[in-house]
mmCIF file of C-alpha atoms in Angstrom:
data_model
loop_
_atom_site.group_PDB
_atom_site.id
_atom_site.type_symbol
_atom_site.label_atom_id
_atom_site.label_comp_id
_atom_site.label_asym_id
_atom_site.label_seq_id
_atom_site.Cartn_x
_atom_site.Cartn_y
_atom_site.Cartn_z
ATOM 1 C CA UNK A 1 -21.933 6.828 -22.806
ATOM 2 C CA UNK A 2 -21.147 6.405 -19.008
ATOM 3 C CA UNK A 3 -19.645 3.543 -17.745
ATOM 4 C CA UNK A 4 -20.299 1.528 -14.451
ATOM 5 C CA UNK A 5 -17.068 1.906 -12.356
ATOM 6 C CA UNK A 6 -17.934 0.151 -8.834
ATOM 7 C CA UNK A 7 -21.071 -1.026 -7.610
ATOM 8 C CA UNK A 8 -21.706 -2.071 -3.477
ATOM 9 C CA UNK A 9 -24.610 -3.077 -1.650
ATOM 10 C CA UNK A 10 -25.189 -2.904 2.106
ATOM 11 C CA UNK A 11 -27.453 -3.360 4.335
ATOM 12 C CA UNK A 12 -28.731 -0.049 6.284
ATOM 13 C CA UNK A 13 -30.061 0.015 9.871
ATOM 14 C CA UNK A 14 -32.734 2.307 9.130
ATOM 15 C CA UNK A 15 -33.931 4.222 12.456
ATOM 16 C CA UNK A 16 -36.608 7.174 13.735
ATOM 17 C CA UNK A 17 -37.127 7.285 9.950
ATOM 18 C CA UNK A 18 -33.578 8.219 8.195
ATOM 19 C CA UNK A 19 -30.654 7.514 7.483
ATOM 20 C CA UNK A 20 -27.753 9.834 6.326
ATOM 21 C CA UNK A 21 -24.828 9.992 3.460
ATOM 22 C CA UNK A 22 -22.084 11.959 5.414
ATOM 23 C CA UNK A 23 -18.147 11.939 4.190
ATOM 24 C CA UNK A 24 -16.533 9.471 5.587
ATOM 25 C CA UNK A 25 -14.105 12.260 7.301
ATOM 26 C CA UNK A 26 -16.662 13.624 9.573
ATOM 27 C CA UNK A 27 -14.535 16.432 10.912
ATOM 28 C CA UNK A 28 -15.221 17.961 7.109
ATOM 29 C CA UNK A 29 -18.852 18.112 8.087
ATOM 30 C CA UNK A 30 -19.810 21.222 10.079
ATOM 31 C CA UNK A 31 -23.130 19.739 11.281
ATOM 32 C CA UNK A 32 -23.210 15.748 11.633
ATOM 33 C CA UNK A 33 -26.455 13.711 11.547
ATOM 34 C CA UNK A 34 -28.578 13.602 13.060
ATOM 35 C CA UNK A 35 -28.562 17.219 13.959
ATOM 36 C CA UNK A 36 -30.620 19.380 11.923
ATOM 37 C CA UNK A 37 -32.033 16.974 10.510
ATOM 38 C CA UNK A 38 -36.369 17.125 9.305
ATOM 39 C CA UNK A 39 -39.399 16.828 10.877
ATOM 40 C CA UNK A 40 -41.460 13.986 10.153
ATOM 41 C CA UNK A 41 -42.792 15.850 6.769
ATOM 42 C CA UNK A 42 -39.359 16.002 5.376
ATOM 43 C CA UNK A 43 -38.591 15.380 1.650
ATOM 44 C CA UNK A 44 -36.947 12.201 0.227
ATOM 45 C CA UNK A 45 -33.795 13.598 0.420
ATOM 46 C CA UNK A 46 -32.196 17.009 1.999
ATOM 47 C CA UNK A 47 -28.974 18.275 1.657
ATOM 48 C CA UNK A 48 -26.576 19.750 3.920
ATOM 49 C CA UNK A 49 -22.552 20.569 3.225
ATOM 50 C CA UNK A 50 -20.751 16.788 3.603
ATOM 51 C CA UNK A 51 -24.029 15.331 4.011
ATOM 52 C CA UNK A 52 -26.887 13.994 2.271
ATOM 53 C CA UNK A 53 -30.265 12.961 4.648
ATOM 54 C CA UNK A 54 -32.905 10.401 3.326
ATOM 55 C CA UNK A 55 -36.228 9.940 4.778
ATOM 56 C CA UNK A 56 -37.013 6.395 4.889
ATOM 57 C CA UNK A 57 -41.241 5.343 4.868
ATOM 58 C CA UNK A 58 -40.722 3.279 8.081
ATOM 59 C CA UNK A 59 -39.816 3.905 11.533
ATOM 60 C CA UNK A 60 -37.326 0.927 12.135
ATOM 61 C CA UNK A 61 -36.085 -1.806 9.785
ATOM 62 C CA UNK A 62 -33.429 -2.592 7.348
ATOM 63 C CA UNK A 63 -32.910 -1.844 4.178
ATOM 64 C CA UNK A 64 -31.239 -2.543 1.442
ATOM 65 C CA UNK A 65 -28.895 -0.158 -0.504
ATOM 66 C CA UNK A 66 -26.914 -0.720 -3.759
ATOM 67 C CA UNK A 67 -24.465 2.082 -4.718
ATOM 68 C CA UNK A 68 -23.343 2.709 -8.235
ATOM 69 C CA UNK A 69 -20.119 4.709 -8.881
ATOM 70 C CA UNK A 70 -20.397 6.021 -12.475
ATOM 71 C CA UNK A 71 -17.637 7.907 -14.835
ATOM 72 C CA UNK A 72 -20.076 10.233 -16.144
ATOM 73 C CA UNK A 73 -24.250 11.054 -16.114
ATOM 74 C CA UNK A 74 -25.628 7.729 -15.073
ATOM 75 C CA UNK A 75 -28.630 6.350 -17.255
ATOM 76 C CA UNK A 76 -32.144 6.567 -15.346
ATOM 77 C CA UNK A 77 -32.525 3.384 -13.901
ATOM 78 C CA UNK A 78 -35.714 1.715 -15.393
ATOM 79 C CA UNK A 79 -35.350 -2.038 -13.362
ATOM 80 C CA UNK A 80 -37.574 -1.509 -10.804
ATOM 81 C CA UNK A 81 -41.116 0.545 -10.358
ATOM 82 C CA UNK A 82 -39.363 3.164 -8.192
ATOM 83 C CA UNK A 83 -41.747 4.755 -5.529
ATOM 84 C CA UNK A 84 -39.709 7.381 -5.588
ATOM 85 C CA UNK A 85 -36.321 9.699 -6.426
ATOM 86 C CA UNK A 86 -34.637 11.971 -6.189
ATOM 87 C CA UNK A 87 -31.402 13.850 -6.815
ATOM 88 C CA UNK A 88 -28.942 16.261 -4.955
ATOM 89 C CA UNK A 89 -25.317 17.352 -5.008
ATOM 90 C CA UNK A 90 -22.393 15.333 -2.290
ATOM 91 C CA UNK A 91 -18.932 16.515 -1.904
ATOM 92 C CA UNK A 92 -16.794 13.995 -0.297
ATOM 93 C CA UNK A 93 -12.999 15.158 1.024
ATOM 94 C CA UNK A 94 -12.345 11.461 1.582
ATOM 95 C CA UNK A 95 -13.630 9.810 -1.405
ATOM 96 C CA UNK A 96 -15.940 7.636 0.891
ATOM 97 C CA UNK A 97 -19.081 8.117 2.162
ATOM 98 C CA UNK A 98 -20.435 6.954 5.729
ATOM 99 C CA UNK A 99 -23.894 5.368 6.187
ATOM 100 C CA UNK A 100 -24.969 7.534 9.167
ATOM 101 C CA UNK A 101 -28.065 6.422 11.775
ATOM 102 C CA UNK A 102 -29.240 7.888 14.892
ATOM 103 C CA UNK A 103 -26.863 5.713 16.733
ATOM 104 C CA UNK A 104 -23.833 6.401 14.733
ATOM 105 C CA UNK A 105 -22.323 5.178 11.993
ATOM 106 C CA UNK A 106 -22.188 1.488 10.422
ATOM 107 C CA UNK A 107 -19.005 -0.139 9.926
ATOM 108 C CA UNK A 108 -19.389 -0.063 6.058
ATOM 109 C CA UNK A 109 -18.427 3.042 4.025
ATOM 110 C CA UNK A 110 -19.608 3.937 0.215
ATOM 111 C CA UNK A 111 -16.718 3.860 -1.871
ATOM 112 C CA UNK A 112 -16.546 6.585 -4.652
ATOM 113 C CA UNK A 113 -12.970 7.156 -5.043
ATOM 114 C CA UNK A 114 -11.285 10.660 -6.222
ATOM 115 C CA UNK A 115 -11.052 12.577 -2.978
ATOM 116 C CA UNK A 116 -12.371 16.109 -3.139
ATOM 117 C CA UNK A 117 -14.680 15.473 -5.508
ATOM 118 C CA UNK A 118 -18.302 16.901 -6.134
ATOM 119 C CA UNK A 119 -20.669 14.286 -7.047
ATOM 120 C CA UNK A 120 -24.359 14.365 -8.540
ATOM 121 C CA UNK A 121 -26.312 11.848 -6.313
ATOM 122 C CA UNK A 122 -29.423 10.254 -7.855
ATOM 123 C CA UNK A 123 -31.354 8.072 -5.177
ATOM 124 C CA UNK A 124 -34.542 5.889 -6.180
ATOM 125 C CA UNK A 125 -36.759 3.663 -3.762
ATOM 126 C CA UNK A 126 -38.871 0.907 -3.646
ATOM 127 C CA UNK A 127 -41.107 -1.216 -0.731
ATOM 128 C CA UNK A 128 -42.360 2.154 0.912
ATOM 129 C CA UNK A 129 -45.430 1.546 0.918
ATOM 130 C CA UNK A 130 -45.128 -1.647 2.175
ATOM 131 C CA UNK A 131 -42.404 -1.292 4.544
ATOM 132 C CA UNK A 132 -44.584 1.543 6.178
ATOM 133 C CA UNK A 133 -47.754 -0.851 7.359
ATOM 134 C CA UNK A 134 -45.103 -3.324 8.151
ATOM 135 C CA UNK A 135 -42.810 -1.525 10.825
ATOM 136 C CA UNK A 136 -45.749 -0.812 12.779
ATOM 137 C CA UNK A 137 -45.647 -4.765 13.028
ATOM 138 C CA UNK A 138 -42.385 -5.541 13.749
ATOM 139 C CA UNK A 139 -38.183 -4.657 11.796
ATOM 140 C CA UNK A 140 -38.810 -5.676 8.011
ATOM 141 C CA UNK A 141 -35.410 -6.653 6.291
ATOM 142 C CA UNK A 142 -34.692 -5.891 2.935
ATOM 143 C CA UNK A 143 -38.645 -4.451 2.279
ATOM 144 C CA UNK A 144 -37.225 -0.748 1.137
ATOM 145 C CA UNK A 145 -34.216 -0.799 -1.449
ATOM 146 C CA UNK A 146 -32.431 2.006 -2.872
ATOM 147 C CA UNK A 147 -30.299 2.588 -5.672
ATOM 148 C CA UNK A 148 -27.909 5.259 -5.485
ATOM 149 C CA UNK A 149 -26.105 6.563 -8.245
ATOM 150 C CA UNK A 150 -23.360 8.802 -7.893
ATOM 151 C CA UNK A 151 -21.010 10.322 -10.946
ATOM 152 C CA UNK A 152 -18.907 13.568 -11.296
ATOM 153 C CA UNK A 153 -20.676 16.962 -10.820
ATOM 154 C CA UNK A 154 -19.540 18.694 -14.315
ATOM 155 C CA UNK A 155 -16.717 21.361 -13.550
#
C-alpha cells in the first residue's frame, strides 16, 4: 500500500482562467506558460513536456491547492464530492514544481523530491460551479480547491 510522503497546500492566484504546473527549472521547459496554452473550451488539464495546464471554472480568484507526494499509486481520494479529475504524466528535472499564472510565477514551489523523475499526476476539484457565478461578482478565496496527487510513473 502507498504511503503519504509530503503533503503542502498553497494558495494559487488563479487568472484568465488557468493556472500551470511547470518544473521549477524553467529553462527545461521548451514552451513556458502561458504560451500555447487552450482556448476557453480547454479540458481540465493539458499536458505539455515540463508542464502541466489546468483550466480553472472562474476567471479571477484564489484557490486553494493541497499537494500530496506519494511513494507509490495514490488511493482515489473519496473526502470530498469532486466536480471533477483528472490525470496526466509530469517530469520534473528539479524535483520541484512551479505554480505558473499569466503574470509569472508565485513565490511557492511544489515539492516532490527525486530530481529527474516522471511522475503520474492525479488532480481533483471542487467549488466550480460556484466559484464560476461568483467571479463574475467579484475574486472568491478559497471557493475552488484541488487536490493533487503525484507518485512515481512505473519504470
Amino acid at each position: 500500500m502507498a504511503v503519504l510522503v509530503r503533503q503542502q497546500s498553497i494558495e494559487v492566484p488563479v487568472d484568465f482562467f488557468g493556472f500551470s504546473l511547470q518544473d521549477g527549472d524553467d529553462t527545461q521547459v521548451p514552451i513556458p506558460y502561458p504560451d500555447d496554452s487552450p482556448d476557453d473550451d480547454a479540458e481540465f488539464l493539458t499536458a505539455f513536456e515540463g508542464r502541466v495546464d489546468v483550466r480553472s471554472a472562474g476567471h479571477t480568484h484564489r484557490a486553494l491547492l493541497t499537494a500530496e507526494v506519494w511513494d507509490g499509486v495514490a488511493p482515489a481520494d473519496h473526502r470530498e464530492a469532486w466536480e471533477t479529475q483528472g490525470e496526466t504524466e509530469i517530469r520534473s528535472t528539479s524535483g520541484a514544481l512551479a505554480v505558473w499564472v499569466v503574470g509569472g510565477a508565485t513565490e511557492e514551489d511544489l515539492e516532490l523530491g527525486s530530481p529527474g523523475t516522471l511522475w503520474k499526476l492525479r488532480l481533483y476539484c471542487t467549488g466550480r460551479e460556484e466559484v464560476a457565478r461568483l467571479s463574475q461578482e467579484g475574486v472568491p478565496h478559497g471557493v475552488e480547491r484541488y487536490v493533487a496527487q503525484f507518485w512515481p510513473a512505473p519504470a
